[in-house]
Short mmCIF file of C-alpha atoms in Angstrom, two decimals:
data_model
loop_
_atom_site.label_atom_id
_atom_site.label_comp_id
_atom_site.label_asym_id
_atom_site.label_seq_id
_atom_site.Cartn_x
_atom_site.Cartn_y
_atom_site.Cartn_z
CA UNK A 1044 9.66 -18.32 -4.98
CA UNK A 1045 12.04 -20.48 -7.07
CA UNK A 1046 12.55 -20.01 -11.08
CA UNK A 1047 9.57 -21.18 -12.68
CA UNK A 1048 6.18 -22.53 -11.84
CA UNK A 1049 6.45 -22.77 -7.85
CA UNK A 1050 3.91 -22.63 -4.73
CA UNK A 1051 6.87 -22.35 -2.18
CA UNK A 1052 9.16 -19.13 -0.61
CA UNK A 1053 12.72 -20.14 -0.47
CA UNK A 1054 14.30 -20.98 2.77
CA UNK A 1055 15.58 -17.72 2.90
CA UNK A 1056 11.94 -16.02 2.09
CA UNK A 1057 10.35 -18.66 4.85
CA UNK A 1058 13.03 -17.05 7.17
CA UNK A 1059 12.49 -13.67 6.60
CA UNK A 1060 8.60 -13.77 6.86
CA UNK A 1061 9.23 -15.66 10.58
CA UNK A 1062 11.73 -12.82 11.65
CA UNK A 1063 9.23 -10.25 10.69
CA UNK A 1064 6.23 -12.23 12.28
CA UNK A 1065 7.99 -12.20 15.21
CA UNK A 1066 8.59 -8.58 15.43
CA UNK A 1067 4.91 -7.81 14.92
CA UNK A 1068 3.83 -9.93 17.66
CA UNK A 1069 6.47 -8.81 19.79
CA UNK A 1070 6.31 -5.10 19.05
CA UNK A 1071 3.24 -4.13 16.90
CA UNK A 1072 0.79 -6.52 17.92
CA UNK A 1073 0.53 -4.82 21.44
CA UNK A 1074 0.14 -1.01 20.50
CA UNK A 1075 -2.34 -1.71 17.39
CA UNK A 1076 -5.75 -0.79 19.29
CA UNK A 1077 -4.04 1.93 20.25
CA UNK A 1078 -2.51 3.28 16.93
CA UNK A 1079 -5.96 2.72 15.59
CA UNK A 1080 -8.10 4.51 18.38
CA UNK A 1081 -5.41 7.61 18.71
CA UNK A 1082 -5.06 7.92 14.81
CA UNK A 1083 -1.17 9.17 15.50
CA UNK A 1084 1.54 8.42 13.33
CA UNK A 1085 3.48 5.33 15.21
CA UNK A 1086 7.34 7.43 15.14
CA UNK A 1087 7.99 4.75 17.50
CA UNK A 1088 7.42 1.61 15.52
CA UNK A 1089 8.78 2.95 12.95
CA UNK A 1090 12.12 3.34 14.29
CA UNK A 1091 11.72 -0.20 15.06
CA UNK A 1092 11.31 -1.12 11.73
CA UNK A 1093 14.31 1.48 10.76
CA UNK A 1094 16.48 0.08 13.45
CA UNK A 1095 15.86 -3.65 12.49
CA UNK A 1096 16.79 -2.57 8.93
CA UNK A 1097 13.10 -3.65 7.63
CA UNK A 1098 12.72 0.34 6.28
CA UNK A 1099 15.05 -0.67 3.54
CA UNK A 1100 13.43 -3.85 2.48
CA UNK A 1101 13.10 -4.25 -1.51
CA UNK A 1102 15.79 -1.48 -2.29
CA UNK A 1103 18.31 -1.92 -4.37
CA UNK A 1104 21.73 -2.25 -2.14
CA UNK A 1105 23.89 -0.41 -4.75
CA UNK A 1106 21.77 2.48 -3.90
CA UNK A 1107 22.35 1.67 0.05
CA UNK A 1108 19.18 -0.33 0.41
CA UNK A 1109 18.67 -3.46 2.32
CA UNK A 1110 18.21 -5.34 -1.03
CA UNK A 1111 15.10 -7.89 -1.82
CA UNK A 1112 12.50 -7.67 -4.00
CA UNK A 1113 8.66 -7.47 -4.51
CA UNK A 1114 7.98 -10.56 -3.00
CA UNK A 1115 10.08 -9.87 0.80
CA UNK A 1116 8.04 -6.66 0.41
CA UNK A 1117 5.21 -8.43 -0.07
CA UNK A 1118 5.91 -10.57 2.79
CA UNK A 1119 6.72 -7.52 5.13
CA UNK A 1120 3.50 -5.85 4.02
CA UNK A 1121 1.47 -9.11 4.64
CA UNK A 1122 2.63 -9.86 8.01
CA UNK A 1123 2.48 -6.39 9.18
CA UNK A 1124 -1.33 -6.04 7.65
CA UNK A 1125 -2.16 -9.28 10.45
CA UNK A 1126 -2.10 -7.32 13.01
CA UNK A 1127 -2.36 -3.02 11.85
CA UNK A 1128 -3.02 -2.48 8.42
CA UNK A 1129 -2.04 1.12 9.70
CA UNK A 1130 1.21 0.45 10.11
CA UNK A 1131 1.88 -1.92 7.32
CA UNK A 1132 1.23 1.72 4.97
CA UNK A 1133 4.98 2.67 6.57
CA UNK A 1134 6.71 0.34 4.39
CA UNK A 1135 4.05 -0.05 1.95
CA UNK A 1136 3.66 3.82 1.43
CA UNK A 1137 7.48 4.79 1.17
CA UNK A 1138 7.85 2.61 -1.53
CA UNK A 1139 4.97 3.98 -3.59
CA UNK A 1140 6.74 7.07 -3.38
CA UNK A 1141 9.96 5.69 -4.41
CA UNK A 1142 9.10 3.59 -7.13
CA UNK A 1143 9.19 6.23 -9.94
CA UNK A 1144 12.14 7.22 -8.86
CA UNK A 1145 14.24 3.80 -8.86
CA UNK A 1146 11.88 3.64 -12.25
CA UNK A 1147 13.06 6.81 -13.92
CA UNK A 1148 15.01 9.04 -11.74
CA UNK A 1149 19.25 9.59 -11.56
CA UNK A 1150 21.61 7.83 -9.62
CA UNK A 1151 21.57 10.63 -7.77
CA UNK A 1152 17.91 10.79 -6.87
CA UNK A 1153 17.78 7.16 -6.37
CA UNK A 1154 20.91 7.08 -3.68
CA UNK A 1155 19.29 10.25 -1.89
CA UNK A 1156 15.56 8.10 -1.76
CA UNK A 1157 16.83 4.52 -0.82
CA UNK A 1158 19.59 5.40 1.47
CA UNK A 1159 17.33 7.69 3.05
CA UNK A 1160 14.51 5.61 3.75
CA UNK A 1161 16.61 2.73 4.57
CA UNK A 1162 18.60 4.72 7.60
CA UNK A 1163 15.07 6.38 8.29
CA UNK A 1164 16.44 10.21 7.31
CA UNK A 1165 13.30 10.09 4.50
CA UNK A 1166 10.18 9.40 3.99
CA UNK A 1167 8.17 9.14 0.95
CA UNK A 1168 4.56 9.88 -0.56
CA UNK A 1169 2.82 9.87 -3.96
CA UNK A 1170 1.16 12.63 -5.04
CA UNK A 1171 -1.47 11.90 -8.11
CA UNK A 1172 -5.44 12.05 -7.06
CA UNK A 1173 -6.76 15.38 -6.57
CA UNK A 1174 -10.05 16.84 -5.92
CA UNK A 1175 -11.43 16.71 -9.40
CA UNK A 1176 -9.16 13.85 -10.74
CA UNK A 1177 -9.10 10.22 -9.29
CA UNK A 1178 -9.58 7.62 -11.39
CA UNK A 1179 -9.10 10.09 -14.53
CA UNK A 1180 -5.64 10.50 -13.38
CA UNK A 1181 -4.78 12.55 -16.65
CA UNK A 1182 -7.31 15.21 -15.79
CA UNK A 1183 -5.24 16.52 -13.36
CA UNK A 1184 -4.92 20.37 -13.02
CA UNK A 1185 -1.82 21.06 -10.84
CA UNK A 1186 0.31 22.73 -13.39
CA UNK A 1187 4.30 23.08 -13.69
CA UNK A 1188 5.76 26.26 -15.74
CA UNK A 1189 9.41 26.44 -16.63
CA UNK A 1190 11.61 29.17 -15.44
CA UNK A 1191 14.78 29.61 -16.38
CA UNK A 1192 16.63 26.36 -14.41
CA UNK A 1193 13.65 25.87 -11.88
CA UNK A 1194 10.00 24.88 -12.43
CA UNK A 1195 7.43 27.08 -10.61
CA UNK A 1196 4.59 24.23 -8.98
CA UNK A 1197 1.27 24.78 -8.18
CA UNK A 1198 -1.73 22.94 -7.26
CA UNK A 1199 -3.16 20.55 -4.75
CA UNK A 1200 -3.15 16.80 -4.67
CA UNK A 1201 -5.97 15.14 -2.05
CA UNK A 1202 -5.87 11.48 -0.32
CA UNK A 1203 -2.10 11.86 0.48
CA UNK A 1204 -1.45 8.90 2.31
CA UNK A 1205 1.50 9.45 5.19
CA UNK A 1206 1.20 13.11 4.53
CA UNK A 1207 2.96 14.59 6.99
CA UNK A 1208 5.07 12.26 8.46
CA UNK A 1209 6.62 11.86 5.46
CA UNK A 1210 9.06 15.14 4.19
CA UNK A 1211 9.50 13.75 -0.26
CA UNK A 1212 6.69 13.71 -1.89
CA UNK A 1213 6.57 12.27 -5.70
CA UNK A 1214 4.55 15.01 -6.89
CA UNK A 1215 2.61 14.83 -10.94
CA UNK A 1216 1.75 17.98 -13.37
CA UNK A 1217 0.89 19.06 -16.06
CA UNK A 1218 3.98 20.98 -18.16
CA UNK A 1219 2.62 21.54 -21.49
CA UNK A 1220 -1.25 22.02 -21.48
CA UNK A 1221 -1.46 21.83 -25.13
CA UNK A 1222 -0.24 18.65 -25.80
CA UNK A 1223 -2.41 15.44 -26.03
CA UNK A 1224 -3.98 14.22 -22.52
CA UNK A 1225 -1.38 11.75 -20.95
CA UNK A 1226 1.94 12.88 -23.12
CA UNK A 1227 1.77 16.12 -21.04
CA UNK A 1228 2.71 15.31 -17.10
CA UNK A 1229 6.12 14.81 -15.33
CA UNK A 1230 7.09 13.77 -12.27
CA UNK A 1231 8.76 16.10 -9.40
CA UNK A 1232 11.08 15.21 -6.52
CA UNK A 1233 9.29 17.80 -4.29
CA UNK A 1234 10.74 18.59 -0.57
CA UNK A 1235 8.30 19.35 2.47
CA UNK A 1236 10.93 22.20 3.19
CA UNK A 1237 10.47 24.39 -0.33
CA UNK A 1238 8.68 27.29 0.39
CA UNK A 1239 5.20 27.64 -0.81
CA UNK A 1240 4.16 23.83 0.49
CA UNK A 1241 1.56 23.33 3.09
CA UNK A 1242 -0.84 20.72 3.58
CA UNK A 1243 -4.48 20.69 4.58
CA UNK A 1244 -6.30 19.20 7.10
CA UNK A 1245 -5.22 15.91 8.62
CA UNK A 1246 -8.60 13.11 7.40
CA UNK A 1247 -10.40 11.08 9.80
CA UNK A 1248 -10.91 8.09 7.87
CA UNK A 1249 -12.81 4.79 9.26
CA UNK A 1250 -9.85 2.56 9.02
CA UNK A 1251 -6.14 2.61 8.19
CA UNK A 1252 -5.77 4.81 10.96
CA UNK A 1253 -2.38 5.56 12.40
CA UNK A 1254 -1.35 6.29 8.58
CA UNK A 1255 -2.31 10.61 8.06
CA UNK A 1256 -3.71 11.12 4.94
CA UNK A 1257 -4.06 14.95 4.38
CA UNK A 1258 -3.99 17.12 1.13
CA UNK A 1259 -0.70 18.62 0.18
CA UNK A 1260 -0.70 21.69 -1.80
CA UNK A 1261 1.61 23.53 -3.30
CA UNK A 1262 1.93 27.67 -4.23
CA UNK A 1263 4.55 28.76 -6.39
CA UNK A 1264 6.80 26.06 -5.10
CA UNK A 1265 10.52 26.16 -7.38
CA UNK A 1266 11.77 23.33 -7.49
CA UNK A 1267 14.93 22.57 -9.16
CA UNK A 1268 15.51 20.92 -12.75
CA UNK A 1269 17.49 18.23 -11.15
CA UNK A 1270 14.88 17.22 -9.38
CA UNK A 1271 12.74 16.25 -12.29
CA UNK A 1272 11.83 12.37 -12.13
CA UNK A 1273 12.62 10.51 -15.99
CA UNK A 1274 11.66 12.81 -19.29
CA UNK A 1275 9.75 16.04 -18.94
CA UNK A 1276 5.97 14.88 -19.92
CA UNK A 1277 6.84 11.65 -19.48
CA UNK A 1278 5.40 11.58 -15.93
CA UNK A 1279 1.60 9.97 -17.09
CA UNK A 1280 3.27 7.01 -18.36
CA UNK A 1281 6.02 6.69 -15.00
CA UNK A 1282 2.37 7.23 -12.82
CA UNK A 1283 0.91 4.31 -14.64
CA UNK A 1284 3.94 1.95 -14.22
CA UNK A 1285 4.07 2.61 -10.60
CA UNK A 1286 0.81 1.59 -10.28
CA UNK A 1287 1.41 -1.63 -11.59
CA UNK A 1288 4.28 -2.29 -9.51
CA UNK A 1289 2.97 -0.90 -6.14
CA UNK A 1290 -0.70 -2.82 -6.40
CA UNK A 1291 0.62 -6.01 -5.20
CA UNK A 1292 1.54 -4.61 -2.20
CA UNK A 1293 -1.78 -3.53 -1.76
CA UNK A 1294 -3.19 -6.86 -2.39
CA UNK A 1295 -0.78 -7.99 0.31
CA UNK A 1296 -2.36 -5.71 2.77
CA UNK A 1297 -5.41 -7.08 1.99
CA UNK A 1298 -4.40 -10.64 2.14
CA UNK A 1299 -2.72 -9.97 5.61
CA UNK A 1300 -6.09 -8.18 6.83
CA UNK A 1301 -8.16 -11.10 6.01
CA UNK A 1302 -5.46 -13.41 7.37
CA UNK A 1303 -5.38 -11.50 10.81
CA UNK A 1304 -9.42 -11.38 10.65
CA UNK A 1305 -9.64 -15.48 9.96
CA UNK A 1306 -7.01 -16.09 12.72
CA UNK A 1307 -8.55 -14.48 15.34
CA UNK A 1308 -12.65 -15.67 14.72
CA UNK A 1309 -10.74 -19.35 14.25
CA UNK A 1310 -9.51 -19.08 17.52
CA UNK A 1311 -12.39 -17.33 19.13
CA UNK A 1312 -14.97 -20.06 17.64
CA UNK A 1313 -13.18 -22.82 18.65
CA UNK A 1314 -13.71 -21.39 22.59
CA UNK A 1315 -16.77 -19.74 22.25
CA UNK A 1316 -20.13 -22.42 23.25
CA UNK A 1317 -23.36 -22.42 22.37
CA UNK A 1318 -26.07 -25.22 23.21
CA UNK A 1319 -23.27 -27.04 25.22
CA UNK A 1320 -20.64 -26.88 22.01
CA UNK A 1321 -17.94 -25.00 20.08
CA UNK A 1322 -19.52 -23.18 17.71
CA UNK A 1323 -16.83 -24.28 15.55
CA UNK A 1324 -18.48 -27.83 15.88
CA UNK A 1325 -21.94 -26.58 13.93
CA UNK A 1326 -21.42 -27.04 10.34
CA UNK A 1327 -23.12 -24.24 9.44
CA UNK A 1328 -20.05 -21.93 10.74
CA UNK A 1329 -17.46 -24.59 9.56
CA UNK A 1330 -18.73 -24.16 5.77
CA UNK A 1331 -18.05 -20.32 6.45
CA UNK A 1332 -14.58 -20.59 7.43
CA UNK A 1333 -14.03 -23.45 4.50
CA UNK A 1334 -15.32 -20.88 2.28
CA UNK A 1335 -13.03 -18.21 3.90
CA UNK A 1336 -10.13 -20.35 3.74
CA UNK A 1337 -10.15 -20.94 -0.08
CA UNK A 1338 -10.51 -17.43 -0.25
CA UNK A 1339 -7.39 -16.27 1.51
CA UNK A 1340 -5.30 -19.22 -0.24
CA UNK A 1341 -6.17 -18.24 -3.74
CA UNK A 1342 -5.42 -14.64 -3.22
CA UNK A 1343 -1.80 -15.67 -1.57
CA UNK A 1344 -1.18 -16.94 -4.90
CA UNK A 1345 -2.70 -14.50 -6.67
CA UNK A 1346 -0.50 -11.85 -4.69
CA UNK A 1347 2.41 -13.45 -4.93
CA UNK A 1348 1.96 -14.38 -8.63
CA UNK A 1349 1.90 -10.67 -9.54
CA UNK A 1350 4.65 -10.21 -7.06
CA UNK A 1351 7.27 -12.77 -8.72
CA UNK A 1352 6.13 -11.34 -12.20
CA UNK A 1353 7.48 -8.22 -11.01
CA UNK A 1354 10.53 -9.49 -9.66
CA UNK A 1355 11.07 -11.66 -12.89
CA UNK A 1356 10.40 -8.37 -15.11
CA UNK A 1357 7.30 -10.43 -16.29
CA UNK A 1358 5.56 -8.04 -19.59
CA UNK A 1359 2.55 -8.91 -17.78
CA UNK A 1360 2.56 -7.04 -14.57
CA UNK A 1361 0.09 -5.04 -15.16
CA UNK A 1362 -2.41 -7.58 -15.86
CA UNK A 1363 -1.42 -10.06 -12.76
CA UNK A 1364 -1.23 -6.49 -10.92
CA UNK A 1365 -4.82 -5.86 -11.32
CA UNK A 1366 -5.89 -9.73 -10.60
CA UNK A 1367 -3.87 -9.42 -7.41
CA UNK A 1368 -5.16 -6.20 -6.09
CA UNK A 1369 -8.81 -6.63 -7.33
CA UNK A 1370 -9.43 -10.14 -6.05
CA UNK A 1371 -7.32 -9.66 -2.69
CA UNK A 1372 -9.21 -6.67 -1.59
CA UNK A 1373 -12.64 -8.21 -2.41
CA UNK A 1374 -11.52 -11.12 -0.19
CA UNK A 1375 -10.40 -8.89 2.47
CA UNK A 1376 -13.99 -7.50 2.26
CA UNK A 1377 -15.71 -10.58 2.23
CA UNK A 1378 -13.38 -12.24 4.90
CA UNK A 1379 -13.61 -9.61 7.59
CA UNK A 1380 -17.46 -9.68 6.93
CA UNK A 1381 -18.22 -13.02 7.63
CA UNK A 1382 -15.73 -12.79 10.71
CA UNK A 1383 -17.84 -10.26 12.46
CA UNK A 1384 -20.48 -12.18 11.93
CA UNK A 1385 -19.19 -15.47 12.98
CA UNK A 1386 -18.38 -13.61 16.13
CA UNK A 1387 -22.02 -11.91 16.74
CA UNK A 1388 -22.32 -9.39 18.49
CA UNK A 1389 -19.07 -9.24 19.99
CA UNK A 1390 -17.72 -8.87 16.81
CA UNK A 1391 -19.50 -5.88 15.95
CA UNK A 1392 -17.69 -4.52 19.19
CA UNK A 1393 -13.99 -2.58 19.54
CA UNK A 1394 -13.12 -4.51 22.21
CA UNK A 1395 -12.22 -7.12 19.56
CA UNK A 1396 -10.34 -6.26 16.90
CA UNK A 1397 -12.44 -7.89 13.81
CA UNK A 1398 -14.49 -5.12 13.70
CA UNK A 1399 -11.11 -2.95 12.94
CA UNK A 1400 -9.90 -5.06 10.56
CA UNK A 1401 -13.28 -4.88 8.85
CA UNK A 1402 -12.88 -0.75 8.54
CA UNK A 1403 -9.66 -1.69 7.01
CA UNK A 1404 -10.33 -3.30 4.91
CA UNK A 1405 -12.56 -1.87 2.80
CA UNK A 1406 -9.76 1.01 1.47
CA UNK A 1407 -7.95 -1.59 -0.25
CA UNK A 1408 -11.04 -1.99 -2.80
CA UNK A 1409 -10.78 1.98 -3.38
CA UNK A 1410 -6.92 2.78 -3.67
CA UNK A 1411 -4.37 2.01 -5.98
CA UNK A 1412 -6.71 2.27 -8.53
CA UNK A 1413 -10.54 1.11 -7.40
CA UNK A 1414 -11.83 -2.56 -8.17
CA UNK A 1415 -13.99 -1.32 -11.15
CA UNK A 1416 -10.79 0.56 -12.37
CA UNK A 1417 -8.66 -2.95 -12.12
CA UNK A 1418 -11.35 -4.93 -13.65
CA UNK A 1419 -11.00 -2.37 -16.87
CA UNK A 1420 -7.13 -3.43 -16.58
CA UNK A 1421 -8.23 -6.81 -16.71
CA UNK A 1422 -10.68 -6.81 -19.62
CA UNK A 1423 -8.30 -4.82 -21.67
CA UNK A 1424 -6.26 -7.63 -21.45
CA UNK A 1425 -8.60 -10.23 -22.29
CA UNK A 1426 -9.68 -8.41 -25.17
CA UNK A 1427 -6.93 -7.32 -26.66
CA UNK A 1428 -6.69 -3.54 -26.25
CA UNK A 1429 -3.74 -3.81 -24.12
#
């Protein structure tokens, strides 16, 4: 999008998002079913995206990324989501993981994460939720001690998303449990090679399969001063931040969901006959996809509103974060819903893929912070306390 008030990509943006769409139809489109009823990490496609230099989409290139910002990641994340909202996590997931780090880390950390993941050596994940601390991310009780030039980890984290295909893990704790509740956390570069890490058992979730979420915990794990992310106990406020800048790309996933969702019950409604007619002709069915389509449109532009203020450095991410995320993901909801039921009962069958993009898309009310969560975000802005 161009300086300024605009509703248009530039023509290098429009290019980009018709290079990627092309890719997914041509190599992700195929194998989604697939990813989704085996529930295996894709290693395949994502060498593809690695070896069509996608992986390094909205790093910095003085740090050996591919360059771009939030909006091409946006766009990558949206297009993927069309067609496997599994697969869009690759991308989408790696850069949660990063984001602290291009945030608050060294030159050093941020060369090892972004050429890494850019030539496919790395792979990230963000470790905050854990069993007793979700939305009270500051509760947390995985604890950090200091010895001598290491810091001795331990503690679990649950809800991993790519755990285990990915080998970095941005990893939160608390290193002074006397100080006030959110002034007390930093942020760890944490290897899947240290001794003392392990992860639990791998989820079987209803959608966004494909993408392993497991728990990762850690047992006495040293890990290296160097590899502290920004200022010891200034992790809360780096976890918060991230959050802010990765929840667009959520509400991207969403929007690409619903997208893929509208696409296919458009096309299937316009074949499908009933009383010697397209149901598509009935008006009761084209007020539902009218409805649908102002739905999808205004969360583009709420998604990439949040995503330009981002790339802009906008003082109001947060707050066009949370609109993004919140009213994406309840369109996503709605969207893959009513395109179930515009299909029948074929819809409610796996055979067609609304019915997957329906499982799917009801994570992206819950993560990244849940609706009710963003919707606090929100009001705090409105009112003030902010």
């Amino acid at each position: 999008m161009s300086e300024g008030l605009s509703f248009t990509l530039t023509e290098e943006q429009e290019v980009f998002r018709r290079t990627i769409r092309q890719l997914v139809e041509d190599k992700i489109a195929p194998r989604a079913a697939e990813i989704d009823e085996a529930d295996e990490y894709p290693w395949d496609i994502d060498e593809v995206l690695v070896s069509n230099g996608f992986a390094g989409v909205s790093y910095p290139e003085e740090y050996g990324g591919a360059g771009g910002g939030a909006v091409e990641l946006c766009l990558l994340v949206e297009e993927i989501s069309r067609w496997s909202a599994g697969v869009s996590l690759i991308p989408a997931v790696n850069k949660l993981g990063a984001i602290p780090v291009l945030l608050g880390g060294s030159d050093e950390q941020k060369r090892l994460v972004c050429e890494g993941i850019t030539n496919g050596e790395h792979r990230m994940s963000y470790c905050l939720t854990e069993p007793g601390s979700g939305s009270d991310a500051g509760a947390m009780r995985s604890r950090a001690v200091k010895d001598r030039d290491h810091w001795i980890l331990n503690g679990s984290k649950r809800f991993i998303t790519g755990a285990g295909a990915t080998d970095l893990y941005t990893y939160f704790a608390v290193t002074d449990p006397e100080a006030p509740k959110g002034r007390n956390i930093t942020a760890f570069l944490v290897s899947s090679d240290m001794e003392g890490f392990s992860l639990g058992r791998k989820e079987d979730k209803m959608g966004i399969r494909g993408s392993p979420t497991r728990e990762v915990i850690l047992e006495n794990v040293a890990v290296p001063h160097s590899n502290v992310i920004g200022e010891v106990n200034g992790g809360f406020g780096l976890a918060m931040r991230t959050l802010d800048f990765s929840r667009p790309t959520v509400a991207a996933q969403a929007l690409g969901i619903a997208q893929g969702a509208f696409d296919y019950a458009v096309a299937y409604c316009s074949e499908r006959k009933q009383f010697g007619a397209p149901i598509s002709s009935f008006q009761g069915m084209q007020f539902m996809f009218a409805d649908m389509a102002m739905k999808i449109e205004t969360a583009r532009l709420s998604v990439y509103r949040a995503a330009k203020a981002i790339d802009d450095g906008d003082s109001q991410v947060s707050y066009w974060a949370a609109i993004a995320k919140c009213w994406a993901s309840d369109v996503a909801m709605s969207v893959t819903t009513d395109c179930v039921q515009a299909l029948g009962g074929y819809g409610y069958i796996r055979e067609y893929p609304v019915e997957r993009f329906m499982r799917d898309a009801k994570i992206t009310q819950i993560y990244e912070g849940t609706n009710q969560i963003q919707r606090v975000v929100i009001a705090r802005k409105i009112f003030g306390r902010a």
